[in-house]
mmCIF file of C-alpha atoms and ligand atoms in Angstrom:
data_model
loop_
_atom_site.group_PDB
_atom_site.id
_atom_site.type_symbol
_atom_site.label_atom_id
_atom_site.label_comp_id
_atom_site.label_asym_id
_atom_site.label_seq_id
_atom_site.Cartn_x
_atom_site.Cartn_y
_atom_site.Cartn_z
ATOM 1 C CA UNK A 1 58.212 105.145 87.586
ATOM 2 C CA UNK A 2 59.484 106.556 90.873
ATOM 3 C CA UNK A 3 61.105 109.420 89.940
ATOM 4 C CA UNK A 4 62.929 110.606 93.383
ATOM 5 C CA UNK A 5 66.620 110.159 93.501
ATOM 6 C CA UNK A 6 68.216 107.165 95.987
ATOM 7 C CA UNK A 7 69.423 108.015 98.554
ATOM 8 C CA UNK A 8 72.315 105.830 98.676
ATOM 9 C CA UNK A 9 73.501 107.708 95.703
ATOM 10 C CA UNK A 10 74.727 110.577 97.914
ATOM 11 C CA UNK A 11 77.717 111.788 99.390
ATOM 12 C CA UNK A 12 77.905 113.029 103.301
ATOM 13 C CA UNK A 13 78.887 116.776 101.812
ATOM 14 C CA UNK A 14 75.882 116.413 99.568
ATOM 15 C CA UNK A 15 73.336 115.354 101.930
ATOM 16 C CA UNK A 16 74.881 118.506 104.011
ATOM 17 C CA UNK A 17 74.213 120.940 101.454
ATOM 18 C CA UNK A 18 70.647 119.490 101.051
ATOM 19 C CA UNK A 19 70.238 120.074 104.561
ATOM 20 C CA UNK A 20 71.418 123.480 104.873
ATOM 21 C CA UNK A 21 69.087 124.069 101.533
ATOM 22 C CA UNK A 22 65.642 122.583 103.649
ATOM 23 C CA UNK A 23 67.351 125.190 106.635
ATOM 24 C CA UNK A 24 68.626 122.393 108.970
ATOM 25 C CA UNK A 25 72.005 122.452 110.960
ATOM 26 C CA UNK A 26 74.840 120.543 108.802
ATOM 27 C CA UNK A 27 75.293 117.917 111.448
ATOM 28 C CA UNK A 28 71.830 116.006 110.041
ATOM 29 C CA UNK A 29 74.013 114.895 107.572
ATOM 30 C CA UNK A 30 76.094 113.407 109.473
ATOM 31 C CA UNK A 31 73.075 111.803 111.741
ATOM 32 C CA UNK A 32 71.448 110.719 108.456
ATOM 33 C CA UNK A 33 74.659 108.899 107.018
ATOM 34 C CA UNK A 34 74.921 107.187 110.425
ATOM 35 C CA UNK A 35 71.261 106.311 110.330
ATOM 36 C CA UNK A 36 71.712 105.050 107.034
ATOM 37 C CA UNK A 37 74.854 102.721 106.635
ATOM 38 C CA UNK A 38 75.329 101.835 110.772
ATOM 39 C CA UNK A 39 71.955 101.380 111.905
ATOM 40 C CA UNK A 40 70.631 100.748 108.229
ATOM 41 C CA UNK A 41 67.348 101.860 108.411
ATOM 42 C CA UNK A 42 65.012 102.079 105.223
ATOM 43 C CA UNK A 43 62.768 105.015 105.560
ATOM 44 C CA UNK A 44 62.781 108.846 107.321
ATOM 45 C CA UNK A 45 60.297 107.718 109.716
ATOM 46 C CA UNK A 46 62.796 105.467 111.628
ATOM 47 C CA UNK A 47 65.630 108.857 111.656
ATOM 48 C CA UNK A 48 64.116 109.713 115.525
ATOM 49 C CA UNK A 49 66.565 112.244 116.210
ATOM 50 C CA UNK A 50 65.661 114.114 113.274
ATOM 51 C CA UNK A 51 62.392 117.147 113.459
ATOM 52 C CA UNK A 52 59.152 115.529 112.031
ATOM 53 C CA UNK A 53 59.142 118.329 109.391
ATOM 54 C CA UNK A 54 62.821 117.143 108.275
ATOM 55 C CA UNK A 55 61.637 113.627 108.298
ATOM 56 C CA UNK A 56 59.022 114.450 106.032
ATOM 57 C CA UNK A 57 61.227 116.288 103.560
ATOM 58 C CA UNK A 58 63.678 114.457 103.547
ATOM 59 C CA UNK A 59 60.630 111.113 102.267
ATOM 60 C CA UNK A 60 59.238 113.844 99.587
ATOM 61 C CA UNK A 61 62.984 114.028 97.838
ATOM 62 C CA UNK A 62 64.230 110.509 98.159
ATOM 63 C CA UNK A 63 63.872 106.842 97.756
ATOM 64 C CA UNK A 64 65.440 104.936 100.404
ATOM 65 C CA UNK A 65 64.576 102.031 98.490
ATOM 66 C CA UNK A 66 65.232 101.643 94.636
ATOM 67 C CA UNK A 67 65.641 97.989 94.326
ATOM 68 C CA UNK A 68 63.122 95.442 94.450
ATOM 69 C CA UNK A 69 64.311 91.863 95.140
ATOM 70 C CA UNK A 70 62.223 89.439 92.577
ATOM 71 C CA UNK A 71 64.064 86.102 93.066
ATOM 72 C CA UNK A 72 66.653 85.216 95.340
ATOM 73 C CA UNK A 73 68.283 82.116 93.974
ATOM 74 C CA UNK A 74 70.462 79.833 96.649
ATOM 75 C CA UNK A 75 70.276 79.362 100.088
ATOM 76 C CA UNK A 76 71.196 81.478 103.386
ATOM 77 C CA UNK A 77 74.715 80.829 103.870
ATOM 78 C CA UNK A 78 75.401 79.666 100.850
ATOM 79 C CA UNK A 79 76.066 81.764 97.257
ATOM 80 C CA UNK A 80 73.072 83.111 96.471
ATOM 81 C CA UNK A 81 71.750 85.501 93.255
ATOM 82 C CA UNK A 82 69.749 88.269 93.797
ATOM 83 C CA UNK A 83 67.416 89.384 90.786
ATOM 84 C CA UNK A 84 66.295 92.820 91.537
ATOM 85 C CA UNK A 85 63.825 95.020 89.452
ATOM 86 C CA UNK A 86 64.377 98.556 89.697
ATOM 87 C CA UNK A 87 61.689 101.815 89.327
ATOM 88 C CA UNK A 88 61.823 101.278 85.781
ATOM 89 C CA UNK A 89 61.219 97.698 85.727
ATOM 90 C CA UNK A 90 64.648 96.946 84.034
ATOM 91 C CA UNK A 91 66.355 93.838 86.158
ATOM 92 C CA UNK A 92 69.617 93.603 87.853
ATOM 93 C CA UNK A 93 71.405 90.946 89.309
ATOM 94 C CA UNK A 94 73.233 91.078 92.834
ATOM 95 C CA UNK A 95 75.579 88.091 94.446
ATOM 96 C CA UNK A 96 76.372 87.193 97.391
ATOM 97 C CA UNK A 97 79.122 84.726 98.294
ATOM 98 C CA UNK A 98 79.955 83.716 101.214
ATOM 99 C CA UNK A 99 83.280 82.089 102.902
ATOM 100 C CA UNK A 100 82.097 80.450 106.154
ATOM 101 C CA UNK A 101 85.408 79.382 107.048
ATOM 102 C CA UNK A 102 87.329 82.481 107.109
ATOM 103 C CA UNK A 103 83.738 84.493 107.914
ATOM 104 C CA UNK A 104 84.282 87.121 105.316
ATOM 105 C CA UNK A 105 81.336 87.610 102.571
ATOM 106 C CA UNK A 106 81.715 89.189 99.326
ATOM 107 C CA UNK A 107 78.804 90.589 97.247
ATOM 108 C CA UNK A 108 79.324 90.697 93.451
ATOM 109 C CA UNK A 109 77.561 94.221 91.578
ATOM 110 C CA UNK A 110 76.155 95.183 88.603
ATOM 111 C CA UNK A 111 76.972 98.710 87.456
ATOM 112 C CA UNK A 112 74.995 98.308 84.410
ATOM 113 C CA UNK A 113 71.754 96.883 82.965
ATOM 114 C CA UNK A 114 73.240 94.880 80.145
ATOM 115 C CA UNK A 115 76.444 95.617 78.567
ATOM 116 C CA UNK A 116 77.673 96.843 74.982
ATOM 117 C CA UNK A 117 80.928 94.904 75.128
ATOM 118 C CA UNK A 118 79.420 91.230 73.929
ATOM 119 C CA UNK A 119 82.296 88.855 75.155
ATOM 120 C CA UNK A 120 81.419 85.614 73.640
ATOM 121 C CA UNK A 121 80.726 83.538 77.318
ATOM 122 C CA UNK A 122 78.735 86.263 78.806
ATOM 123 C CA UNK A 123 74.868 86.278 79.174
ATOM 124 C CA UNK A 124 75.263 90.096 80.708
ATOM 125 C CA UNK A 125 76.096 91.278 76.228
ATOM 126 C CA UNK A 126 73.839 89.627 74.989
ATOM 127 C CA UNK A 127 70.976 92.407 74.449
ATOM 128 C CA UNK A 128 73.545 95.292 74.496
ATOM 129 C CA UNK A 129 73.696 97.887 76.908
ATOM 130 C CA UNK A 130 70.195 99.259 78.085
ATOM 131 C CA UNK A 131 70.962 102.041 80.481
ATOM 132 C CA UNK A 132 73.797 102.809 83.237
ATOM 133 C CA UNK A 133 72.953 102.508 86.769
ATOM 134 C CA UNK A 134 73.351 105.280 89.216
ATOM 135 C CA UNK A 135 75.563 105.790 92.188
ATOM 136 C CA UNK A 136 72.554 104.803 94.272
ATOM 137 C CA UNK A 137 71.176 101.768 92.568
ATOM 138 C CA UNK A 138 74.989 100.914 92.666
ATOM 139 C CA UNK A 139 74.962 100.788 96.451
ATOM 140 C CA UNK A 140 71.494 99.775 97.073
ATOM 141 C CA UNK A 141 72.769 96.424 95.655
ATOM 142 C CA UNK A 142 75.120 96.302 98.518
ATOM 143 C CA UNK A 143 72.589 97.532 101.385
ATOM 144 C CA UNK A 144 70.417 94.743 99.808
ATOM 145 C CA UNK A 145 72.499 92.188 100.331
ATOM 146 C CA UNK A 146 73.534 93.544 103.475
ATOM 147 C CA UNK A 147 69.885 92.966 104.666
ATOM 148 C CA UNK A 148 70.041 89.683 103.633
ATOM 149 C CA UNK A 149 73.064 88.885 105.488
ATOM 150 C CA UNK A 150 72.036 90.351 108.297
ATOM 151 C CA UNK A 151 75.236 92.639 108.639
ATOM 152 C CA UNK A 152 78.004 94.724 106.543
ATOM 153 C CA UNK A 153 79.916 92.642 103.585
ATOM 154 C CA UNK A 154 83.576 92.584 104.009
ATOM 155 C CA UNK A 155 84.257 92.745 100.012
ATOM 156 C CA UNK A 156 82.726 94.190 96.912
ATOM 157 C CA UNK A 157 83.404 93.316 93.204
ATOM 158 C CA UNK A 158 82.361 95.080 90.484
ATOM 159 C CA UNK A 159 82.105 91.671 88.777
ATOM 160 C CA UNK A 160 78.176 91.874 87.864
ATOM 161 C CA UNK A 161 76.485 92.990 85.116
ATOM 162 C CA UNK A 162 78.457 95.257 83.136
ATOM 163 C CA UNK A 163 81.765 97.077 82.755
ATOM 164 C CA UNK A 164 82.290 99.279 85.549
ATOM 165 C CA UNK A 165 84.647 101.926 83.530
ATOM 166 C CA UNK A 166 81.712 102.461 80.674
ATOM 167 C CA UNK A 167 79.664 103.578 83.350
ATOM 168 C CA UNK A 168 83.095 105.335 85.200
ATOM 169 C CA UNK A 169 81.119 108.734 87.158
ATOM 170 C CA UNK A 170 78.819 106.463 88.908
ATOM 171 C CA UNK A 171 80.867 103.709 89.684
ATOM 172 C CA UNK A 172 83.635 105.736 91.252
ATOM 173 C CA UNK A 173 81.250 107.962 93.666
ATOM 174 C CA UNK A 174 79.310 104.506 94.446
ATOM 175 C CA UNK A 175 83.100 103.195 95.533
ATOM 176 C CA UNK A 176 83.400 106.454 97.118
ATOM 177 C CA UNK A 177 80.676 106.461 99.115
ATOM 178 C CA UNK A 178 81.303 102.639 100.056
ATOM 179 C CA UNK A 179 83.979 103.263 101.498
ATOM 180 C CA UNK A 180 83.153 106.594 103.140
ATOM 181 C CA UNK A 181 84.149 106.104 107.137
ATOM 182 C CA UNK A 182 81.161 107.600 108.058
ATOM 183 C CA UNK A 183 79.013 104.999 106.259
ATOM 184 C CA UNK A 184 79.758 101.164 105.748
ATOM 185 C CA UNK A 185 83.485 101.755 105.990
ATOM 186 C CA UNK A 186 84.153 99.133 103.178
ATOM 187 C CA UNK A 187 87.932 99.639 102.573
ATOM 188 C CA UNK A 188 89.579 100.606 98.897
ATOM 189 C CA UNK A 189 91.834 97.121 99.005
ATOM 190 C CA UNK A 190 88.439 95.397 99.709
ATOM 191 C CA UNK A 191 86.632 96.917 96.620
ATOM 192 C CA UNK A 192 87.813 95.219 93.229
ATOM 193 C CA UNK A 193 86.616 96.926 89.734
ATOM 194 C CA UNK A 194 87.183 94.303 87.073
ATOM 195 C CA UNK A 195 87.560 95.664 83.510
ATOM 196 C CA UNK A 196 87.081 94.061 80.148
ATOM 197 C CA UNK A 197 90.072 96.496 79.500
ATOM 198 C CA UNK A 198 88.423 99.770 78.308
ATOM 199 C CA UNK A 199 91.808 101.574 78.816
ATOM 200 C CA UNK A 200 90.709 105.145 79.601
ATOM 201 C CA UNK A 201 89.360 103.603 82.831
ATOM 202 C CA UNK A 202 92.477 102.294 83.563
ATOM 203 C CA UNK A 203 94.373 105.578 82.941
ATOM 204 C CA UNK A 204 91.442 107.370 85.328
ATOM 205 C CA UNK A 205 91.597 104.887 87.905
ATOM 206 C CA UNK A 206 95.396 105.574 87.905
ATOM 207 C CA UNK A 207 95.167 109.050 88.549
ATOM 208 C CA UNK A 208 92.519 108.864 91.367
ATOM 209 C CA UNK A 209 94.565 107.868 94.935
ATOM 210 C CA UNK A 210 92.505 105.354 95.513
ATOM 211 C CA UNK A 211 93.824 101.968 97.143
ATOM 212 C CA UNK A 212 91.000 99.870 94.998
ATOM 213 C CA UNK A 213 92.085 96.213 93.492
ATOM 214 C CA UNK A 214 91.608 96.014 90.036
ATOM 215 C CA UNK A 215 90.916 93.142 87.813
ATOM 216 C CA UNK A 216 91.503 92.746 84.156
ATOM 217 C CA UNK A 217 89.771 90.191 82.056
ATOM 218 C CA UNK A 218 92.645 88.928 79.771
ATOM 219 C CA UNK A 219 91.558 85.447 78.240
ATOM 220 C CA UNK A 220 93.612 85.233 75.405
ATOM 221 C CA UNK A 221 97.580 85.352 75.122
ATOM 222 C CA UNK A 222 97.347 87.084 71.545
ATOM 223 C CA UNK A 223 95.434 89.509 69.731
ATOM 224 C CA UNK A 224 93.850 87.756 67.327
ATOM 225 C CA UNK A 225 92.549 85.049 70.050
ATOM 226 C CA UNK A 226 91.082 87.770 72.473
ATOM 227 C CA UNK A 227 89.653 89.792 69.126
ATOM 228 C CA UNK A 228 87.604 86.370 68.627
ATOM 229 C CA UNK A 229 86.192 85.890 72.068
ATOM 230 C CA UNK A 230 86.337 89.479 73.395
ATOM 231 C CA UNK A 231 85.161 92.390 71.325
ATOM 232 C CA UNK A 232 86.316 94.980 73.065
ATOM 233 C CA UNK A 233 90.074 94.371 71.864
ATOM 234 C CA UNK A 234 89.091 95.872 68.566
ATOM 235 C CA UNK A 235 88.722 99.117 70.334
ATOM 236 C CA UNK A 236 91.695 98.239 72.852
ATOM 237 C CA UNK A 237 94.214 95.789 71.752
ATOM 238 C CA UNK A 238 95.752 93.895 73.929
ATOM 239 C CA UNK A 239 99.214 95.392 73.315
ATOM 240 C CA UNK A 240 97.287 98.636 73.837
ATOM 241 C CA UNK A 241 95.930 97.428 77.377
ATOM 242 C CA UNK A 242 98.814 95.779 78.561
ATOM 243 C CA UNK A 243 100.675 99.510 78.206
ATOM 244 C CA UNK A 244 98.038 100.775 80.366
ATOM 245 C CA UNK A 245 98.374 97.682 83.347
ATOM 246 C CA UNK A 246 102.653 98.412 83.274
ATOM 247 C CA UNK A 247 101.804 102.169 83.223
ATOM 248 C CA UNK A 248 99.432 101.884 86.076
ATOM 249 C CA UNK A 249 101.080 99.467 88.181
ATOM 250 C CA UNK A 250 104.597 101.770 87.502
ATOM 251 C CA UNK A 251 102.022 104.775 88.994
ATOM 252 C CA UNK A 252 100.237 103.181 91.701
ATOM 253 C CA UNK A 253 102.723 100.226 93.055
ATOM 254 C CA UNK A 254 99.720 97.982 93.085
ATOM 255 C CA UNK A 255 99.518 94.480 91.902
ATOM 256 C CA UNK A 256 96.704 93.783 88.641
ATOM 257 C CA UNK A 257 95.115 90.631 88.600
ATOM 258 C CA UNK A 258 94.907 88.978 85.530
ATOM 259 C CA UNK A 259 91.726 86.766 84.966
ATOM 260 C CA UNK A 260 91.877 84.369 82.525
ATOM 261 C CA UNK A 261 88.904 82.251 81.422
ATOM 262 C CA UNK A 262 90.182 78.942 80.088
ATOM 263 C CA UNK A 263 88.479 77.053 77.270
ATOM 264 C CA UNK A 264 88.966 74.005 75.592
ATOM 265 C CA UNK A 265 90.980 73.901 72.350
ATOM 266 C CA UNK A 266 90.374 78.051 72.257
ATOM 267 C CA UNK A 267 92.880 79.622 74.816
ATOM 268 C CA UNK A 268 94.201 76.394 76.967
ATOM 269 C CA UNK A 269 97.144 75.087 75.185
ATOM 270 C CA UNK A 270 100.672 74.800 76.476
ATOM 271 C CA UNK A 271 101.961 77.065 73.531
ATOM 272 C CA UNK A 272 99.255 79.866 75.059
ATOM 273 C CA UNK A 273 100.557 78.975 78.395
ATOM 274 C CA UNK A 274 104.501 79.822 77.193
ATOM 275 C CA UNK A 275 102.973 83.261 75.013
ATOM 276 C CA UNK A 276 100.956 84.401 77.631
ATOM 277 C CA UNK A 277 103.842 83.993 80.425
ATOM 278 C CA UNK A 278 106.038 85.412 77.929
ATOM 279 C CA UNK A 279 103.416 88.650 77.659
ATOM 280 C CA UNK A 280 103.007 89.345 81.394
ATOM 281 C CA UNK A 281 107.145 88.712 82.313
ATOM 282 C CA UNK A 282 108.358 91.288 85.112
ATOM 283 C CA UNK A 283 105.070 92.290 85.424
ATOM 284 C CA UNK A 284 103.381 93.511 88.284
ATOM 285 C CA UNK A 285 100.196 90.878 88.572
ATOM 286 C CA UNK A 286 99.018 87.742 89.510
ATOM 287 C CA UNK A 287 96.830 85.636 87.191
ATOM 288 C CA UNK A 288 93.576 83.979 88.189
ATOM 289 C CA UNK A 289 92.656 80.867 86.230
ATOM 290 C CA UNK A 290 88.979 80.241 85.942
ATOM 291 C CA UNK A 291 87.793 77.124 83.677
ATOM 292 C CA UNK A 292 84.707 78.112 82.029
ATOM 293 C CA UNK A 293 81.154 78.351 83.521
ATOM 294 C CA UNK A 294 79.230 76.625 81.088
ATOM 295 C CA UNK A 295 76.321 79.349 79.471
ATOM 296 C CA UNK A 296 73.440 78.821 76.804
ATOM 297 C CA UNK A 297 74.633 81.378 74.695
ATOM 298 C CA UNK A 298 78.357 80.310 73.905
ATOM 299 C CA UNK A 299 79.290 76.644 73.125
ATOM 300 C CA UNK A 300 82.713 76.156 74.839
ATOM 301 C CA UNK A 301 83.452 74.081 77.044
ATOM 302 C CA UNK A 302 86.181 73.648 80.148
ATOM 303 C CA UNK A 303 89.166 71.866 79.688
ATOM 304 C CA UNK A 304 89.615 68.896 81.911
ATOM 305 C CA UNK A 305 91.842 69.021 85.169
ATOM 306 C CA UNK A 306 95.324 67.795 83.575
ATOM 307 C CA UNK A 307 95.186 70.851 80.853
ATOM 308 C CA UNK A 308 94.607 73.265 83.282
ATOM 309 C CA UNK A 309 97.304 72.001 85.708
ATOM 310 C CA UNK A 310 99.877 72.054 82.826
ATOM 311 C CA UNK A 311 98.907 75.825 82.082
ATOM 312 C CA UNK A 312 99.187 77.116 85.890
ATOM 313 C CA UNK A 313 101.638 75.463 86.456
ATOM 314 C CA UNK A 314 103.866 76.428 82.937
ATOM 315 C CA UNK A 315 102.715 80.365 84.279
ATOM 316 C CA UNK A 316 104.155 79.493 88.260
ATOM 317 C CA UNK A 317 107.373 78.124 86.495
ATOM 318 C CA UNK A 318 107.897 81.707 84.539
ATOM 319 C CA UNK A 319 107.809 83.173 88.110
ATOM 320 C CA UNK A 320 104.283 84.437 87.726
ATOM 321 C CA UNK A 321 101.883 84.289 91.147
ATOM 322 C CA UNK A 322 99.206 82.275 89.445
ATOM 323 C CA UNK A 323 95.399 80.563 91.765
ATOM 324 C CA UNK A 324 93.717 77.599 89.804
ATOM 325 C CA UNK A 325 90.279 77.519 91.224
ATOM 326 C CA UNK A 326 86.473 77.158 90.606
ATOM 327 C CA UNK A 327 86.625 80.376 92.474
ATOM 328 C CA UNK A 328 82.856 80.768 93.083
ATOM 329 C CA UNK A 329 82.987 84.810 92.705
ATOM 330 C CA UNK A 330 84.816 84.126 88.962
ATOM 331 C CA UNK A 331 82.543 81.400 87.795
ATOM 332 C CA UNK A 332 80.036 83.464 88.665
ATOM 333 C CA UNK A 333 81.355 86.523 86.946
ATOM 334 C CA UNK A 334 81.064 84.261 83.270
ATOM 335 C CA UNK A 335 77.315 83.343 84.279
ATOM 336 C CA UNK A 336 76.589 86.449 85.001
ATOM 337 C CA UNK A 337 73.545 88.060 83.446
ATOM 338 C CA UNK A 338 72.003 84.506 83.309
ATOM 339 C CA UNK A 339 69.015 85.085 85.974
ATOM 340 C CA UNK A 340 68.371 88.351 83.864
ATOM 341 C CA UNK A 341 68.484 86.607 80.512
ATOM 342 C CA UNK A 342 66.466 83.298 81.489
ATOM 343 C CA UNK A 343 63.528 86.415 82.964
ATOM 344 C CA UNK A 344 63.989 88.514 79.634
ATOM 345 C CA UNK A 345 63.150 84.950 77.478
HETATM 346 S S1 SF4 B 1 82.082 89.841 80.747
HETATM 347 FE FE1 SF4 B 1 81.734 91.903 81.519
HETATM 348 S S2 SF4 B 1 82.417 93.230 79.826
HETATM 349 FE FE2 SF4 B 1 82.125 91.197 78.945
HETATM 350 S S3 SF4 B 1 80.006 91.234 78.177
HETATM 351 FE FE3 SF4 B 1 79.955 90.378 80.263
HETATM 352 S S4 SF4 B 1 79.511 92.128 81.571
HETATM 353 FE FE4 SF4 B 1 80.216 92.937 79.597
#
């Protein structure tokens, strides 16, 4: 096991103080940021304007390279899965998804290997939680896929394997360092975290000043419906998380988006349709309808077109902003973990 830090996993003012520790000027940092996330290089040796000595140093403390890509699933230009192994051999999975037409890309993260929060459609809960990932093997996932598209991604979801808020330290200086404008410059608005709703991460995110978009998996329109299918709402009811989205959206004027999984004859009837508009009334969100991505571990199944027409459309007549669509990112978030699991088997 390699047992040097990433890094990816480290801030400019970081890397400075490392300098300053090896005896270097603090503008290395600077020059090693820029050789890292503009001219993305993957090793000391290519850092020319840096002293041979430094260059060597800086290749005995870190790993520019954590990840190892084991399967690549897809083809260029289309949405493709990453499988990557990391120094410890546990497996992660990375994906990118592309949008030809309006030429922006989006790359889906894990910020976990596994997951402790077992939602019923998800291959990532399965096998628990194994470990968290680190702020570097957070954005090594993104200069991964960056390699692989040959350039910068214009968006980055948290929507991997997961839930970014049980693993809140890392995820938050991975966004951070994302979005650094020395480094890839990947704005807050184009970063989404997407929560199972673990409600302390929504009161955190709150508090930080940060512009990021964030997601909540809803699902259900009651309690007892989301208990069934989402385990986490015996720790955080619903009631409990929905305080948390009005109290956040009161403190940071920014829209939540709901995501709601639709199922046959579980969560897709017009009755659900009426509670759940009732639930999010004057509320400051849009709702994302996603039929569900058939996996081997939960036997559901989508509803057919009509049923889900009848509930978007019950939620647009309430006056809720509400987007019906295989979205490819989404249906991709309830398969998630699958690469991992069918490698694990
Ligand atoms: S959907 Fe997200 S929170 Fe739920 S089990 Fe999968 S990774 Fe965990």
């Amino acid at each position: 096991m390699n047992s040097k830090l990433s890094i990816h996993g480290f801030l400019p003012e970081e890397i400075e103080a490392f300098c300053k520790e090896q005896g270097q000027p603090a503008f290395r940092a600077k020059q090693i940021f820029d050789w890292l996330y503009v001219k993305c290089v993957t090793s000391a040796e290519e850092m020319q304007n840096l002293p041979a000595p430094f260059r060597a140093q800086l290749s005995d403390h870190f790993t520019f390279h954590c990840l190892e890509k084991i399967e690549i699933q897809g083809r260029k230009g289309e949405t493709q899965k990453l499988l990557c192994k990391l120094c410890d051999n546990e497996m992660i999975e990375t994906v990118i998804i592309p949008a030809p037409r309006r030429k922006k890309n989006t790359i889906c993260i894990s910020g976990q290997v596994g997951c402790r929060f077992g939602c019923a459609f998800c291959a990532s809960g399965q096998k628990g939680l194994l470990r968290n990932l680190t702020a570097g093997e957070i954005v090594d996932q993104v200069m991964e896929a960056a390699q692989e598209l040959g350039g910068r991604p214009d968006n980055v979801v948290f929507m991997g394997i997961g839930e970014p808020f049980d693993n809140y330290d890392e995820v938050m200086k991975a966004v951070r360092i994302l979005n650094h404008p020395d480094g890839l410059k990947i704005g807050a608005r184009r970063i989404t975290l997407s929560t199972c709703g673990v409600v302390p991460g929504i009161e955190r995110l709150a508090e930080e000043g940060l512009q990021v978009e964030l997601s909540v998996s809803l699902h259900a329109p009651d309690e007892e419906t989301r208990s069934k299918i989402m385990p986490v709402n015996k720790i955080w009811s619903m009631g409990e998380l929905l305080e948390a989205c009005r109290t956040y959206t009161k403190k940071t004027k920014r829209i939540i988006t709901f995501e709601y999984t639709l199922i046959k004859d579980v969560n897709d009837s017009v009755e659900q349709a009426h509670q759940l508009a009732r639930r999010l009334e004057k509320f400051l969100c849009r709702v994302n309808l996603i039929p569900l991505s058939p996996v081997e571990e939960f036997d559901g199944e989508r509803p057919d077109s009509d049923t889900m027409r009848v509930f978007a459309q019950v939620l647009e007549r309430a006056g809720i902003n509400t987007t019906l669509r295989d979205s490819k990112g989404s249906a991709l978030k309830a398969a998630c973990g699958q690469l991992r699991a069918h490698r694990l088997r």
